[in-house]
C-alpha atoms as a printed R data frame, in Angstrom:
    type eleno elety resid chain resno       x       y       z
1   ATOM     1    CA   MET     A     1  97.350  69.791 103.523
2   ATOM     2    CA   LYS     A     2  95.760  71.192 106.560
3   ATOM     3    CA   ILE     A     3  97.810  73.959 108.718
4   ATOM     4    CA   LYS     A     4  96.664  74.500 112.196
5   ATOM     5    CA   LEU     A     5  95.935  78.051 113.476
6   ATOM     6    CA   LYS     A     6  95.332  79.395 116.578
7   ATOM     7    CA   LYS     A     7  92.824  82.702 117.421
8   ATOM     8    CA   LEU     A     8  95.268  84.409 120.027
9   ATOM     9    CA   HIS     A     9  92.726  87.262 120.186
10  ATOM    10    CA   ARG     A    10  88.738  87.555 120.362
11  ATOM    11    CA   ASP     A    11  88.844  89.843 117.873
12  ATOM    12    CA   ALA     A    12  91.663  87.842 114.856
13  ATOM    13    CA   ILE     A    13  89.449  86.768 112.016
14  ATOM    14    CA   ILE     A    14  90.416  83.773 110.782
15  ATOM    15    CA   PRO     A    15  92.936  83.983 107.458
16  ATOM    16    CA   LYS     A    16  91.409  82.624 104.325
17  ATOM    17    CA   TYR     A    17  91.442  82.829 100.372
18  ATOM    18    CA   ALA     A    18  89.221  85.734  98.934
19  ATOM    19    CA   HIS     A    19  88.721  83.735  95.836
20  ATOM    20    CA   ASP     A    20  89.095  79.689  94.464
21  ATOM    21    CA   GLY     A    21  92.598  79.694  92.604
22  ATOM    22    CA   ASP     A    22  93.997  82.469  95.163
23  ATOM    23    CA   ALA     A    23  97.419  81.990  96.149
24  ATOM    24    CA   GLY     A    24  97.572  83.743  99.219
25  ATOM    25    CA   LEU     A    25  95.325  83.683 101.997
26  ATOM    26    CA   ASP     A    26  94.044  87.186 103.535
27  ATOM    27    CA   PHE     A    27  95.477  88.390 107.254
28  ATOM    28    CA   TYR     A    28  93.480  91.363 108.835
29  ATOM    29    CA   SER     A    29  94.436  93.295 111.640
30  ATOM    30    CA   ILE     A    30  93.201  93.382 115.038
31  ATOM    31    CA   GLU     A    31  93.860  96.550 115.928
32  ATOM    32    CA   ASP     A    32  93.333 100.777 114.556
33  ATOM    33    CA   VAL     A    33  96.108 102.057 113.558
34  ATOM    34    CA   ILE     A    34  97.735 105.365 111.611
35  ATOM    35    CA   LEU     A    35 101.216 105.268 109.772
36  ATOM    36    CA   LYS     A    36 102.613 108.610 109.277
37  ATOM    37    CA   PRO     A    37 104.537 108.554 105.904
38  ATOM    38    CA   GLY     A    38 107.472 106.524 106.588
39  ATOM    39    CA   GLU     A    39 106.786 105.198 109.462
40  ATOM    40    CA   ARG     A    40 106.741 101.530 110.200
41  ATOM    41    CA   LYS     A    41 104.581  99.287 112.606
42  ATOM    42    CA   ALA     A    42 103.990  95.834 112.919
43  ATOM    43    CA   VAL     A    43 100.634  95.235 113.408
44  ATOM    44    CA   GLY     A    44  98.768  92.625 115.296
45  ATOM    45    CA   THR     A    45  96.774  89.984 113.440
46  ATOM    46    CA   GLY     A    46  95.674  87.768 116.599
47  ATOM    47    CA   ILE     A    47  96.198  84.320 115.073
48  ATOM    48    CA   SER     A    48  99.705  81.656 115.093
49  ATOM    49    CA   ILE     A    49 100.230  79.050 113.058
50  ATOM    50    CA   GLU     A    50 101.791  75.663 113.485
51  ATOM    51    CA   LEU     A    51 103.522  75.121 110.065
52  ATOM    52    CA   PRO     A    52 104.955  71.257 109.908
53  ATOM    53    CA   ASP     A    53 109.087  71.336 108.884
54  ATOM    54    CA   CYS     A    54 110.829  72.190 105.807
55  ATOM    55    CA   PHE     A    55 107.226  74.961 105.013
56  ATOM    56    CA   VAL     A    56 107.404  78.447 104.960
57  ATOM    57    CA   ALA     A    57 104.685  81.389 105.111
58  ATOM    58    CA   LEU     A    58 105.623  84.132 102.687
59  ATOM    59    CA   VAL     A    59 104.014  87.484 103.797
60  ATOM    60    CA   TRP     A    60 102.927  89.709 100.520
61  ATOM    61    CA   ASP     A    61 101.554  93.214  99.735
62  ATOM    62    CA   LYS     A    62  97.846  92.684  98.558
63  ATOM    63    CA   SER     A    63  97.741  94.448  95.231
64  ATOM    64    CA   GLY     A    64  94.740  97.247  96.410
65  ATOM    65    CA   VAL     A    65  96.452  98.126 100.141
66  ATOM    66    CA   ALA     A    66 100.251  98.391  97.937
67  ATOM    67    CA   SER     A    67  98.337 100.771  95.406
68  ATOM    68    CA   ARG     A    68  97.511 102.784  98.258
69  ATOM    69    CA   GLY     A    69 100.810 103.281  99.459
70  ATOM    70    CA   LEU     A    70 101.411 100.551 102.305
71  ATOM    71    CA   THR     A    71 104.024  97.486 101.879
72  ATOM    72    CA   THR     A    72 104.589  94.528 103.721
73  ATOM    73    CA   ILE     A    73 108.458  94.112 104.955
74  ATOM    74    CA   ALA     A    74 110.338  91.059 107.044
75  ATOM    75    CA   GLY     A    75 107.947  88.294 104.974
76  ATOM    76    CA   VAL     A    76 109.349  84.824 106.459
77  ATOM    77    CA   ILE     A    77 107.427  83.218 108.985
78  ATOM    78    CA   ASP     A    78 109.842  80.115 109.490
79  ATOM    79    CA   ALA     A    79 107.899  76.620 110.638
80  ATOM    80    CA   GLY     A    80 109.407  76.487 114.167
81  ATOM    81    CA   TYR     A    81 107.545  80.262 115.153
82  ATOM    82    CA   ARG     A    82 105.065  79.875 117.301
83  ATOM    83    CA   GLY     A    83 104.045  83.645 118.350
84  ATOM    84    CA   GLU     A    84 101.510  85.900 117.061
85  ATOM    85    CA   CYS     A    85 101.845  86.606 113.133
86  ATOM    86    CA   LYS     A    86 102.341  90.639 113.398
87  ATOM    87    CA   ILE     A    87 102.677  91.673 109.213
88  ATOM    88    CA   LEU     A    88 105.361  94.848 109.401
89  ATOM    89    CA   LEU     A    89 103.748  97.142 106.937
90  ATOM    90    CA   LEU     A    90 105.651 100.435 106.206
91  ATOM    91    CA   ASN     A    91 104.158 103.705 104.612
92  ATOM    92    CA   ILE     A    92 105.394 104.913 101.710
93  ATOM    93    CA   SER     A    93 103.031 107.060 100.436
94  ATOM    94    CA   GLU     A    94 103.045 110.735 101.109
95  ATOM    95    CA   LYS     A    95  99.930 111.128 103.554
96  ATOM    96    CA   ASP     A    96  99.381 108.992 106.922
97  ATOM    97    CA   TYR     A    97  97.293 105.377 106.032
98  ATOM    98    CA   VAL     A    98  94.842 104.705 108.482
99  ATOM    99    CA   ILE     A    99  93.871 100.784 109.407
100 ATOM   100    CA   ASN     A   100  90.913  99.800 111.056
101 ATOM   101    CA   LYS     A   101  90.206  96.664 112.764
102 ATOM   102    CA   GLY     A   102  89.176  93.755 110.586
103 ATOM   103    CA   ASP     A   103  91.390  95.071 107.453
104 ATOM   104    CA   LYS     A   104  93.096  93.113 105.011
105 ATOM   105    CA   ILE     A   105  96.928  93.942 105.907
106 ATOM   106    CA   ALA     A   106  98.688  91.146 103.295
107 ATOM   107    CA   GLN     A   107  98.540  88.019 102.173
108 ATOM   108    CA   VAL     A   108 100.042  85.068 103.125
109 ATOM   109    CA   LEU     A   109 101.338  81.823 100.552
110 ATOM   110    CA   ILE     A   110 102.530  78.745 102.650
111 ATOM   111    CA   GLN     A   111 105.641  76.460 100.630
112 ATOM   112    CA   LYS     A   112 106.834  73.960 101.075
113 ATOM   113    CA   VAL     A   113 111.351  74.773 100.744
114 ATOM   114    CA   GLU     A   114 113.518  72.261 100.518
115 ATOM   115    CA   ARG     A   115 116.710  72.621 102.790
116 ATOM   116    CA   VAL     A   116 120.263  72.796 101.594
117 ATOM   117    CA   GLU     A   117 123.651  72.038 102.893
118 ATOM   118    CA   ILE     A   118 126.499  74.395 102.979
119 ATOM   119    CA   GLU     A   119 129.886  73.337 102.524
């Protein structure tokens, strides 16, 4: 399956799989950010995606990043959303967390979902 991606910023890095067989595409920061302990921020990727109906992009932590105290929150990008994919990050460590432009900040899994009817 092919998903359309669009670079919204000249510094954006096209998401990619780090290794054959990986489930998630790595997403990268387009900005330098320092998150204080307990601080959260939506960090820009400079990328928009065009998902078909009944597909979702699920945002997950990168294990190496999470092990140093940075976690993702608000991890759903719906099929109808066409804006910039910003990754909402939370510093759960006791130290400042430095993100540099070009750093991997999350992984995104693209999945087909089944719509349900609510009675």
